[in-house]
Amino acid sequence: MKEYTEFIIEIRELAKSKDISGLLQQSENAEDKRPCLFAAVCKAAEKGLGQVPFDEQLMAAKALTEGKIIEMPTGEGKTLAAVFAAVWHKYEGRKTHILTFNDYLAKRDREWMKPVYDLLEVSTACVTEKTPFEERKAAYKADVLYVSARECCFDYLRDFTAQSLDGAVGQGFSAAIVDEADSLLIDEARIPLVAASDIKVQQDPELNKAMELTAAFDENDYDISLEAESIYLSDEGASKAEAFFGLENLYSEENAELLSKINDSLKARFLLQENKDYINRDGRIMLIDKFTGRAAENRHYPGTLQTAVELKHGLEATTRGVIMGSIALQYFAREYPFLSAMTGTAKASEEEFYTLYDLRLEIIPPHLPSIRTDHETEIYYDTKSKQKAIVKAVCAAHEKGQPVLVGTGSIEDSEILYRLLKEQGIEAAVLNAKNDDREAEIISEAGAPYAVTISTNMAGRGVDIRLGGADESKREEAAKAGGLLVISTYMPESSRMVKQLIGRSGRQGDPGESMCFVALDEPIMDKYKLRSLVPARHYPEPTEAAVDDRVLRREVERIQRISEGDAFDARARLLKYTLIGEKHRDQVFETRRKFLDGAAVGMWKNSDRYEEAAKRFGEDKLEKLERRTAAAAINRFWSEYLEYTDYLRQGIHLTAVAGKSPAEEYNIAAEEYYLGMESELSEYMEERLQDLLEQGEENYIIEVPENIRTYLLEDNGDELNKQPFLINFLSDESEAELEEAERRSVLDAPEENGDEPKKGFFGKLFGKKK
Ligand code: ADP
């Protein structure tokens, strides 16, 4: 606190001493630019917004410049606090991305804060889903960019498919301030964001022949291990193949590629089953997720296996929707060399923010102390009686004009409560995150007298609820009725969700009230086995009334803590196990960018036919062609890598059954594939140079990804993303075993015998990141 006091006094003194430009000038020579800059921001806020920043906002601003996550209750003014840090970043030579929860907030916050930035000569911009390309590109050049985390992520992925630097926005990582960090960095952190496109499928005569061969096979020609989901040629089958292709030895090295195609065709014909492993929808083969049982869009078997399945069904695909790149927010945020974050509720996830993002927590006290009344959680035997009690509480509050905000866990629950309230003559506004702009408007009115608003967790995030309505015109009336009553209607996996909701009430020292209801038949109680935790004599008989039992209450609270711990463990472990893919992606993305900006050309220079080609096409033209060829090739190879690793993860649990460490197996396989891909790329580039020489420039075709689209892979069926499953098989392994597996994995292979660590093409060019 003392360091803050001195810091704040210094700022206030400076603000009195000079005008804005004087302060900006003075900051230039200062070792610590913050006092002068912060004083300048204070003056600009006063001039531009008519607001004098509170001490608490200065504290928050300081913590943000120290790369921390700040917890600051809703309505305390985080939007303005972030401006201080962003301005400081600019004068320290960094660009800032303020990553918001949605487009609406990006737009609102940028417009709102623009007058302050303008006075400080800091350029700002905002990008939303609707921003056209040229404008978007210009926006990324601004000192401070307000953009939803999702859109910024999509821009990063789209840049990876750009054909030239002109076609890229130049997203780039410098400094980021993540708003609503609990949602973005924890709750939604693992959902992969994806860019997909259509690519042309090349015909493969060898595969066609392999399919022809296996069409005539009977069960003596192959062996199946159903348990391991594998299939291979029997001796009879191998002899048939050798005769068919006129080979001496199918298993010799030069036939490896053919053998793998024969295996794929075996798999397609005799192992994979329609409607169990995949479906054939309108002539498109789509994988069925083993766990959800649903067909997955844009997911394929790796390499020729997909084509083999198509051929089995007599389909001849010419284009295929493939994933070009994907990244989850968890990794995206970690790419920023300077990261800080803000949220209304971080305490419950303090360890997680630190472990996963290296963000230390700073709790900023409210400007005015809270006078909200928080009632003890009411426990009900079942959902029905819980709903009755909730409706009763809403009615009682509504009668005296008290505004009520009800938080539910799902759209379905929202609708049930809406109906129940309607039966009592109460017309509630229902929000469920379908339309950000409209929701912002509704939720800003949720504090008006007699207002009843039902909201799912995500709805209306980041929007302030003022007592008495958005213009606070009926503030007195709403305050007299008790202020905003917030009702939590279920137990979420994290107590943070409840705190988030409750924090909507009692804003800036306002009166307010909160109530929490839970039922013993909620899924979470089952999932974490409440019944086995509570001694039988403390578990209630069916009843409609609230249950009050000390032991029961203690165990219900314990469930919350167990679920929090579980989710965290899974996320932390996941991070370890998927890091290899992240490293590969970093290298590949960077390499591709270097090709676009010309820093990495030269693959063709090593070719024997370079001189000939240079003479014929000219060095400049040749370099351009090489760049475009390499960029397109990297896209193709990377998308194949994604198919392969996706497939690998689908099967990884089988390895676990066999008693090996799935993470280790996965890492080894992914790394091998990656290194193989690097050498394949060199070979491929050499082939393309030959093509160019043979076909001439006019007939030389570079296939580029078309029809780029972005989306969230919410239900991605990824093995490593299946929490309960992961926990099951990991819990049998001791930590020591895990560490050993990690140590041995090729990912961070120790430099044995003083040899250089193994690095491939991508690695050689740019080395390891961080
Ligand atoms: P948060 O993002 O922390 O929930 P906001 O940034 O939305 O909070 O600010 C909440 C409200 O407080 C806004 O109406 C804003 O105008 C007001 N506010 C913020 N800082 C100040 C200040 N220093 N003086 C007066 N009002 C302020």
mmCIF file of C-alpha atoms in Angstrom, residues 211 427 754:
data_model
loop_
_atom_site.group_PDB
_atom_site.id
_atom_site.type_symbol
_atom_site.label_atom_id
_atom_site.label_comp_id
_atom_site.label_asym_id
_atom_site.label_seq_id
_atom_site.Cartn_x
_atom_site.Cartn_y
_atom_site.Cartn_z
ATOM 1 C CA MET A 211 -7.678 -49.779 -54.081
ATOM 2 C CA GLU A 427 -42.719 -10.644 -17.636
ATOM 3 C CA GLY A 754 27.207 -32.412 -26.304
#
